[in-house]
Amino acid sequence: MTSGIVTLTTDFGLSDHYVGVMKGVILRFNPQARIVDLCHQVPAYDLLGAGFILAASYSYFAPGTVHLVVVDPGVGSPRRPIVVEAEPWLFVAPDNGVLEPVYRRCPHRVWALQPEIFALKPISNTFHGRDVFAPAAGLLSRGDPPERMAEPIEDFARLEIPSPREIGPGRREGQVLHVDSFGNLITNFQPENLPQRFLLTVGRVRTEALRSVYAQADPGEIFAIAGSSGFVEISIHQASAAEEAGVGAGAAVGLVDRDAVK
Amino acid sequence: MTSGIVTLTTDFGLSDHYVGVMKGVILRFNPQARIVDLCHQVPAYDLLGAGFILAASYSYFAPGTVHLVVVDPGVGSPRRPIVVEAEPWLFVAPDNGVLEPVYRRCPHRVWALQPEIFALKPISNTFHGRDVFAPAAGLLSRGDPPERMAEPIEDFARLEIPSPREIGPGRREGQVLHVDSFGNLITNFQPENLPQRFLLTVGRVRTEALRSVYAQADPGEIFAIAGSSGFVEISIHQASAAEEAGVGAGAAVGLVDRDAVK
Amino acid sequence: MTSGIVTLTTDFGLSDHYVGVMKGVILRFNPQARIVDLCHQVPAYDLLGAGFILAASYSYFAPGTVHLVVVDPGVGSPRRPIVVEAEPWLFVAPDNGVLEPVYRRCPHRVWALQPEIFALKPISNTFHGRDVFAPAAGLLSRGDPPERMAEPIEDFARLEIPSPREIGPGRREGQVLHVDSFGNLITNFQPENLPQRFLLTVGRVRTEALRSVYAQADPGEIFAIAGSSGFVEISIHQASAAEEAGVGAGAAVGLVDRDAVK
């Protein structure tokens, strides 16, 4: 039932030892674990950003994979460490809402981890990734059931995820969820909700063009495209739309339905 | 015959989920695969840069290793995904010339992958790394032969790789292939072709010195050295030659044979 | 006795092929090795920085793990490659003092590696990580004893590691060992040596507050905390203490005992 795979998503960056130490601990608890980095460059404390990375990734992994997320504005506070079963995957994270995208998409069961059962001792106040989360992920990845290390809960934390909203007849406002390293602006509009004739605006740029592949676009042209993460992206072929627009994650994106607005 | 190892070379960077997702897909097709990152910080769309990384690396891996390169200015365009056998290694890449260094050094057979046989469905228009290339690499790394997923072709794309050229009696012009993170300027001159007495010039610097080890050089001295990638490098001991010269990849490098030019 | 795990700590960065090639070589010598990156962004040639990363990490790995460190201001010079046994771990590194934190904490035996026995041929002058250190780590990680590839030595290199010193009655001066990616200033003071009432000063900031968890602090408050690496850290909750203080690794840190100094 376990795949033996543990994925890691953190805001630890790669210039410290934090990620490597977590891997060492996971391998102590499960010497057979295969560990895959999803991303360690989530902006510090950014729950929405970590949620985006996770949502775009988790379903591509084999059933039984353990997805560990350590982005944790409240490390050391009373927020609980949790494990979530959303079949066929398991998720381990702080109970701060970072798993909201999973709650929205999948039936799920949530447990509060009981660190006294399994954590490294003494548990530090500042590095639960090493002392609490890595041991839990290691044990789960070798097939230990959540029941052995956690208690079922119902009152887990939820997170507000911004959705596009109506701001007038035929007008909606969404936002940039993520800017990838190519400068593509990944919005929270879904391709199936794009009107036939539309105008998208973000920062300094605007476009009415929908392309199905990057290579179809003219050099320098701004266009919308159905991206690989399930969202509308605003892109420029072989250049950075984010730079051209002068915006980043969180920026407002306007969408006008040309057939509804004169 | 397979080593179970898959190496990855991309221009995806490490701030997105793209690399992690590809690993998840490789492991779905071959749960025993061992995945090694060669480099994910190839400059965006830089086929020569990716080719340099690959050429400096592939032969150090066990026979049967699958080297996957996803640097793809034309994702979604009609360019084909290919697999290349250059014994004892396999290579998977877009057919855009990025494998040119392999074609030049080794006997090779080329196949066009038939994604309808094995790709993730639906195939996205923007992330063939995940939907096409990762599945192919996974299957090949578990020992599936190219014949099972691809058709032999002869008309694969080639790439112009700049070589040093004569620009006058005893004068040649080459270029900087790559600047490494220490600031060493890796040129396309080969150590065996350096004249006995030479003058190398690049950007703001010039040198007539050849050192066999970094530590032999005086502090601040600019010197040439036979680098580990098989090329002449221009270096400064414990400082950045690239900064001192004020140049980067692609810069022209002059070479004068002192005994041929008065 | 071996865990099959090899950790890597280098100053090679991630924009080159150097780390990937070393992994390929390790896997040629031990196809079963599991390789874990500790850090590749140690500042170039920084022996103290590499030592800090290693000291904060090595003990979290399973007994029998091989810790390979390649930070090497003197590559190609006569400095020897060594292997150190500090039970239950093995360390491979250049003999330049980078393993000093291990010497200080653990009983240890040191051998000089004999590259002619096992190295890749020809040994390059510029990339011993690939040609000498990776083969040694691969062989050791599959269980080969140091005796098979090395000679015992006593005259290995030591490194001066700065410790806090008295600078007056009730006054000590330490320094910043490392700045992590969150901007926490990790000092070389140990929590058990902090006076009851203290004043810590570094760069533009000062604090008399000791917090046990980040989340306990007020927004914007500078405070001291017992960090996860065993040292006093100077931090700001959800902001960068390094930026606020305007300092980096190596900066002086003042500590005053309020009860000893009027």
mmCIF file with all atom_site columns, N, CA, C and O in Angstrom, chain B residues 221-251:
data_model
loop_
_atom_site.group_PDB
_atom_site.id
_atom_site.type_symbol
_atom_site.label_atom_id
_atom_site.label_alt_id
_atom_site.label_comp_id
_atom_site.label_asym_id
_atom_site.label_entity_id
_atom_site.label_seq_id
_atom_site.pdbx_PDB_ins_code
_atom_site.Cartn_x
_atom_site.Cartn_y
_atom_site.Cartn_z
_atom_site.occupancy
_atom_site.B_iso_or_equiv
_atom_site.pdbx_formal_charge
_atom_site.auth_seq_id
_atom_site.auth_comp_id
_atom_site.auth_asym_id
_atom_site.auth_atom_id
_atom_site.pdbx_PDB_model_num
ATOM 1   N N  . GLU B 1 221 ? 46.676 36.220 -10.079 1.00 0.00 ? 221 GLU B N  1
ATOM 2   C CA . GLU B 1 221 ? 47.183 35.921 -11.418 1.00 0.00 ? 221 GLU B CA 1
ATOM 3   C C  . GLU B 1 221 ? 46.107 35.278 -12.298 1.00 0.00 ? 221 GLU B C  1
ATOM 4   O O  . GLU B 1 221 ? 45.387 34.398 -11.868 1.00 0.00 ? 221 GLU B O  1
ATOM 5   N N  . ILE B 1 222 ? 46.023 35.771 -13.540 1.00 0.00 ? 222 ILE B N  1
ATOM 6   C CA . ILE B 1 222 ? 45.155 35.139 -14.543 1.00 0.00 ? 222 ILE B CA 1
ATOM 7   C C  . ILE B 1 222 ? 45.974 34.065 -15.241 1.00 0.00 ? 222 ILE B C  1
ATOM 8   O O  . ILE B 1 222 ? 47.109 34.327 -15.632 1.00 0.00 ? 222 ILE B O  1
ATOM 9   N N  . PHE B 1 223 ? 45.405 32.887 -15.422 1.00 0.00 ? 223 PHE B N  1
ATOM 10  C CA . PHE B 1 223 ? 46.179 31.850 -16.095 1.00 0.00 ? 223 PHE B CA 1
ATOM 11  C C  . PHE B 1 223 ? 45.253 30.895 -16.842 1.00 0.00 ? 223 PHE B C  1
ATOM 12  O O  . PHE B 1 223 ? 44.045 30.848 -16.596 1.00 0.00 ? 223 PHE B O  1
ATOM 13  N N  . ALA B 1 224 ? 45.842 30.147 -17.789 1.00 0.00 ? 224 ALA B N  1
ATOM 14  C CA . ALA B 1 224 ? 45.129 29.084 -18.494 1.00 0.00 ? 224 ALA B CA 1
ATOM 15  C C  . ALA B 1 224 ? 45.443 27.753 -17.814 1.00 0.00 ? 224 ALA B C  1
ATOM 16  O O  . ALA B 1 224 ? 46.520 27.569 -17.244 1.00 0.00 ? 224 ALA B O  1
ATOM 17  N N  . ILE B 1 225 ? 44.477 26.846 -17.879 1.00 0.00 ? 225 ILE B N  1
ATOM 18  C CA . ILE B 1 225 ? 44.660 25.545 -17.248 1.00 0.00 ? 225 ILE B CA 1
ATOM 19  C C  . ILE B 1 225 ? 43.848 24.515 -18.038 1.00 0.00 ? 225 ILE B C  1
ATOM 20  O O  . ILE B 1 225 ? 42.809 24.845 -18.613 1.00 0.00 ? 225 ILE B O  1
ATOM 21  N N  . ALA B 1 226 ? 44.347 23.284 -18.091 1.00 0.00 ? 226 ALA B N  1
ATOM 22  C CA . ALA B 1 226 ? 43.582 22.207 -18.733 1.00 0.00 ? 226 ALA B CA 1
ATOM 23  C C  . ALA B 1 226 ? 42.493 21.786 -17.761 1.00 0.00 ? 226 ALA B C  1
ATOM 24  O O  . ALA B 1 226 ? 42.765 21.172 -16.735 1.00 0.00 ? 226 ALA B O  1
ATOM 25  N N  . GLY B 1 227 ? 41.238 22.138 -18.059 1.00 0.00 ? 227 GLY B N  1
ATOM 26  C CA . GLY B 1 227 ? 40.141 21.917 -17.120 1.00 0.00 ? 227 GLY B CA 1
ATOM 27  C C  . GLY B 1 227 ? 39.621 20.498 -17.142 1.00 0.00 ? 227 GLY B C  1
ATOM 28  O O  . GLY B 1 227 ? 39.969 19.691 -18.012 1.00 0.00 ? 227 GLY B O  1
ATOM 29  N N  . SER B 1 228 ? 38.760 20.192 -16.186 1.00 0.00 ? 228 SER B N  1
ATOM 30  C CA . SER B 1 228 ? 38.271 18.820 -16.014 1.00 0.00 ? 228 SER B CA 1
ATOM 31  C C  . SER B 1 228 ? 37.264 18.418 -17.079 1.00 0.00 ? 228 SER B C  1
ATOM 32  O O  . SER B 1 228 ? 36.924 17.250 -17.197 1.00 0.00 ? 228 SER B O  1
ATOM 33  N N  . SER B 1 229 ? 36.780 19.380 -17.870 1.00 0.00 ? 229 SER B N  1
ATOM 34  C CA . SER B 1 229 ? 35.802 19.043 -18.915 1.00 0.00 ? 229 SER B CA 1
ATOM 35  C C  . SER B 1 229 ? 36.456 18.795 -20.262 1.00 0.00 ? 229 SER B C  1
ATOM 36  O O  . SER B 1 229 ? 35.773 18.592 -21.264 1.00 0.00 ? 229 SER B O  1
ATOM 37  N N  . GLY B 1 230 ? 37.792 18.851 -20.299 1.00 0.00 ? 230 GLY B N  1
ATOM 38  C CA . GLY B 1 230 ? 38.495 18.570 -21.538 1.00 0.00 ? 230 GLY B CA 1
ATOM 39  C C  . GLY B 1 230 ? 38.819 19.818 -22.347 1.00 0.00 ? 230 GLY B C  1
ATOM 40  O O  . GLY B 1 230 ? 39.267 19.715 -23.483 1.00 0.00 ? 230 GLY B O  1
ATOM 41  N N  . PHE B 1 231 ? 38.601 20.991 -21.754 1.00 0.00 ? 231 PHE B N  1
ATOM 42  C CA . PHE B 1 231 ? 38.845 22.234 -22.470 1.00 0.00 ? 231 PHE B CA 1
ATOM 43  C C  . PHE B 1 231 ? 39.815 23.130 -21.690 1.00 0.00 ? 231 PHE B C  1
ATOM 44  O O  . PHE B 1 231 ? 40.006 22.952 -20.492 1.00 0.00 ? 231 PHE B O  1
ATOM 45  N N  . VAL B 1 232 ? 40.403 24.100 -22.402 1.00 0.00 ? 232 VAL B N  1
ATOM 46  C CA . VAL B 1 232 ? 41.203 25.125 -21.739 1.00 0.00 ? 232 VAL B CA 1
ATOM 47  C C  . VAL B 1 232 ? 40.280 26.034 -20.940 1.00 0.00 ? 232 VAL B C  1
ATOM 48  O O  . VAL B 1 232 ? 39.266 26.510 -21.465 1.00 0.00 ? 232 VAL B O  1
ATOM 49  N N  . GLU B 1 233 ? 40.607 26.261 -19.671 1.00 0.00 ? 233 GLU B N  1
ATOM 50  C CA . GLU B 1 233 ? 39.863 27.217 -18.865 1.00 0.00 ? 233 GLU B CA 1
ATOM 51  C C  . GLU B 1 233 ? 40.754 28.404 -18.538 1.00 0.00 ? 233 GLU B C  1
ATOM 52  O O  . GLU B 1 233 ? 41.971 28.261 -18.424 1.00 0.00 ? 233 GLU B O  1
ATOM 53  N N  . ILE B 1 234 ? 40.147 29.569 -18.419 1.00 0.00 ? 234 ILE B N  1
ATOM 54  C CA . ILE B 1 234 ? 40.867 30.759 -17.983 1.00 0.00 ? 234 ILE B CA 1
ATOM 55  C C  . ILE B 1 234 ? 40.407 31.062 -16.573 1.00 0.00 ? 234 ILE B C  1
ATOM 56  O O  . ILE B 1 234 ? 39.203 31.203 -16.326 1.00 0.00 ? 234 ILE B O  1
ATOM 57  N N  . SER B 1 235 ? 41.362 31.119 -15.636 1.00 0.00 ? 235 SER B N  1
ATOM 58  C CA . SER B 1 235 ? 41.022 31.099 -14.221 1.00 0.00 ? 235 SER B CA 1
ATOM 59  C C  . SER B 1 235 ? 41.849 32.087 -13.418 1.00 0.00 ? 235 SER B C  1
ATOM 60  O O  . SER B 1 235 ? 42.891 32.556 -13.880 1.00 0.00 ? 235 SER B O  1
ATOM 61  N N  . ILE B 1 236 ? 41.370 32.394 -12.229 1.00 0.00 ? 236 ILE B N  1
ATOM 62  C CA . ILE B 1 236 ? 42.165 33.094 -11.218 1.00 0.00 ? 236 ILE B CA 1
ATOM 63  C C  . ILE B 1 236 ? 42.046 32.267 -9.946  1.00 0.00 ? 236 ILE B C  1
ATOM 64  O O  . ILE B 1 236 ? 40.954 31.816 -9.603  1.00 0.00 ? 236 ILE B O  1
ATOM 65  N N  . HIS B 1 237 ? 43.149 32.045 -9.261  1.00 0.00 ? 237 HIS B N  1
ATOM 66  C CA . HIS B 1 237 ? 43.130 31.219 -8.051  1.00 0.00 ? 237 HIS B CA 1
ATOM 67  C C  . HIS B 1 237 ? 42.287 31.899 -6.975  1.00 0.00 ? 237 HIS B C  1
ATOM 68  O O  . HIS B 1 237 ? 42.569 33.017 -6.565  1.00 0.00 ? 237 HIS B O  1
ATOM 69  N N  . GLN B 1 238 ? 41.229 31.236 -6.550  1.00 0.00 ? 238 GLN B N  1
ATOM 70  C CA . GLN B 1 238 ? 40.345 31.725 -5.494  1.00 0.00 ? 238 GLN B CA 1
ATOM 71  C C  . GLN B 1 238 ? 39.693 33.073 -5.804  1.00 0.00 ? 238 GLN B C  1
ATOM 72  O O  . GLN B 1 238 ? 39.373 33.840 -4.899  1.00 0.00 ? 238 GLN B O  1
ATOM 73  N N  . ALA B 1 239 ? 39.463 33.349 -7.092  1.00 0.00 ? 239 ALA B N  1
ATOM 74  C CA . ALA B 1 239 ? 38.679 34.532 -7.462  1.00 0.00 ? 239 ALA B CA 1
ATOM 75  C C  . ALA B 1 239 ? 38.009 34.237 -8.799  1.00 0.00 ? 239 ALA B C  1
ATOM 76  O O  . ALA B 1 239 ? 38.256 33.201 -9.422  1.00 0.00 ? 239 ALA B O  1
ATOM 77  N N  . SER B 1 240 ? 37.135 35.142 -9.238  1.00 0.00 ? 240 SER B N  1
ATOM 78  C CA . SER B 1 240 ? 36.338 34.903 -10.436 1.00 0.00 ? 240 SER B CA 1
ATOM 79  C C  . SER B 1 240 ? 36.969 35.531 -11.669 1.00 0.00 ? 240 SER B C  1
ATOM 80  O O  . SER B 1 240 ? 37.014 36.755 -11.813 1.00 0.00 ? 240 SER B O  1
ATOM 81  N N  . ALA B 1 241 ? 37.434 34.686 -12.591 1.00 0.00 ? 241 ALA B N  1
ATOM 82  C CA . ALA B 1 241 ? 37.982 35.198 -13.846 1.00 0.00 ? 241 ALA B CA 1
ATOM 83  C C  . ALA B 1 241 ? 36.886 35.871 -14.671 1.00 0.00 ? 241 ALA B C  1
ATOM 84  O O  . ALA B 1 241 ? 37.141 36.836 -15.390 1.00 0.00 ? 241 ALA B O  1
ATOM 85  N N  . ALA B 1 242 ? 35.653 35.369 -14.567 1.00 0.00 ? 242 ALA B N  1
ATOM 86  C CA . ALA B 1 242 ? 34.554 35.953 -15.339 1.00 0.00 ? 242 ALA B CA 1
ATOM 87  C C  . ALA B 1 242 ? 34.318 37.403 -14.920 1.00 0.00 ? 242 ALA B C  1
ATOM 88  O O  . ALA B 1 242 ? 34.102 38.281 -15.754 1.00 0.00 ? 242 ALA B O  1
ATOM 89  N N  . GLU B 1 243 ? 34.369 37.656 -13.615 1.00 0.00 ? 243 GLU B N  1
ATOM 90  C CA . GLU B 1 243 ? 34.172 39.025 -13.131 1.00 0.00 ? 243 GLU B CA 1
ATOM 91  C C  . GLU B 1 243 ? 35.325 39.923 -13.562 1.00 0.00 ? 243 GLU B C  1
ATOM 92  O O  . GLU B 1 243 ? 35.123 41.047 -14.002 1.00 0.00 ? 243 GLU B O  1
ATOM 93  N N  . GLU B 1 244 ? 36.526 39.404 -13.424 1.00 0.00 ? 244 GLU B N  1
ATOM 94  C CA . GLU B 1 244 ? 37.710 40.179 -13.792 1.00 0.00 ? 244 GLU B CA 1
ATOM 95  C C  . GLU B 1 244 ? 37.687 40.509 -15.293 1.00 0.00 ? 244 GLU B C  1
ATOM 96  O O  . GLU B 1 244 ? 38.018 41.626 -15.692 1.00 0.00 ? 244 GLU B O  1
ATOM 97  N N  . ALA B 1 245 ? 37.250 39.536 -16.089 1.00 0.00 ? 245 ALA B N  1
ATOM 98  C CA . ALA B 1 245 ? 37.218 39.744 -17.537 1.00 0.00 ? 245 ALA B CA 1
ATOM 99  C C  . ALA B 1 245 ? 35.993 40.549 -17.960 1.00 0.00 ? 245 ALA B C  1
ATOM 100 O O  . ALA B 1 245 ? 35.975 41.175 -19.014 1.00 0.00 ? 245 ALA B O  1
ATOM 101 N N  . GLY B 1 246 ? 34.953 40.500 -17.137 1.00 0.00 ? 246 GLY B N  1
ATOM 102 C CA . GLY B 1 246 ? 33.725 41.207 -17.480 1.00 0.00 ? 246 GLY B CA 1
ATOM 103 C C  . GLY B 1 246 ? 32.954 40.551 -18.618 1.00 0.00 ? 246 GLY B C  1
ATOM 104 O O  . GLY B 1 246 ? 32.283 41.231 -19.392 1.00 0.00 ? 246 GLY B O  1
ATOM 105 N N  . VAL B 1 247 ? 33.026 39.226 -18.720 1.00 0.00 ? 247 VAL B N  1
ATOM 106 C CA . VAL B 1 247 ? 32.329 38.531 -19.815 1.00 0.00 ? 247 VAL B CA 1
ATOM 107 C C  . VAL B 1 247 ? 31.601 37.292 -19.287 1.00 0.00 ? 247 VAL B C  1
ATOM 108 O O  . VAL B 1 247 ? 31.792 36.884 -18.134 1.00 0.00 ? 247 VAL B O  1
ATOM 109 N N  . GLY B 1 248 ? 30.771 36.712 -20.151 1.00 0.00 ? 248 GLY B N  1
ATOM 110 C CA . GLY B 1 248 ? 30.034 35.501 -19.809 1.00 0.00 ? 248 GLY B CA 1
ATOM 111 C C  . GLY B 1 248 ? 30.075 34.502 -20.949 1.00 0.00 ? 248 GLY B C  1
ATOM 112 O O  . GLY B 1 248 ? 30.889 34.641 -21.877 1.00 0.00 ? 248 GLY B O  1
ATOM 113 N N  . ALA B 1 249 ? 29.185 33.495 -20.885 1.00 0.00 ? 249 ALA B N  1
ATOM 114 C CA . ALA B 1 249 ? 29.125 32.479 -21.936 1.00 0.00 ? 249 ALA B CA 1
ATOM 115 C C  . ALA B 1 249 ? 28.893 33.156 -23.280 1.00 0.00 ? 249 ALA B C  1
ATOM 116 O O  . ALA B 1 249 ? 28.129 34.099 -23.392 1.00 0.00 ? 249 ALA B O  1
ATOM 117 N N  . GLY B 1 250 ? 29.577 32.652 -24.312 1.00 0.00 ? 250 GLY B N  1
ATOM 118 C CA . GLY B 1 250 ? 29.415 33.199 -25.655 1.00 0.00 ? 250 GLY B CA 1
ATOM 119 C C  . GLY B 1 250 ? 30.474 34.233 -26.015 1.00 0.00 ? 250 GLY B C  1
ATOM 120 O O  . GLY B 1 250 ? 30.645 34.552 -27.191 1.00 0.00 ? 250 GLY B O  1
ATOM 121 N N  . ALA B 1 251 ? 31.204 34.743 -25.032 1.00 0.00 ? 251 ALA B N  1
ATOM 122 C CA . ALA B 1 251 ? 32.202 35.776 -25.330 1.00 0.00 ? 251 ALA B CA 1
ATOM 123 C C  . ALA B 1 251 ? 33.327 35.220 -26.215 1.00 0.00 ? 251 ALA B C  1
ATOM 124 O O  . ALA B 1 251 ? 33.694 34.046 -26.110 1.00 0.00 ? 251 ALA B O  1
#
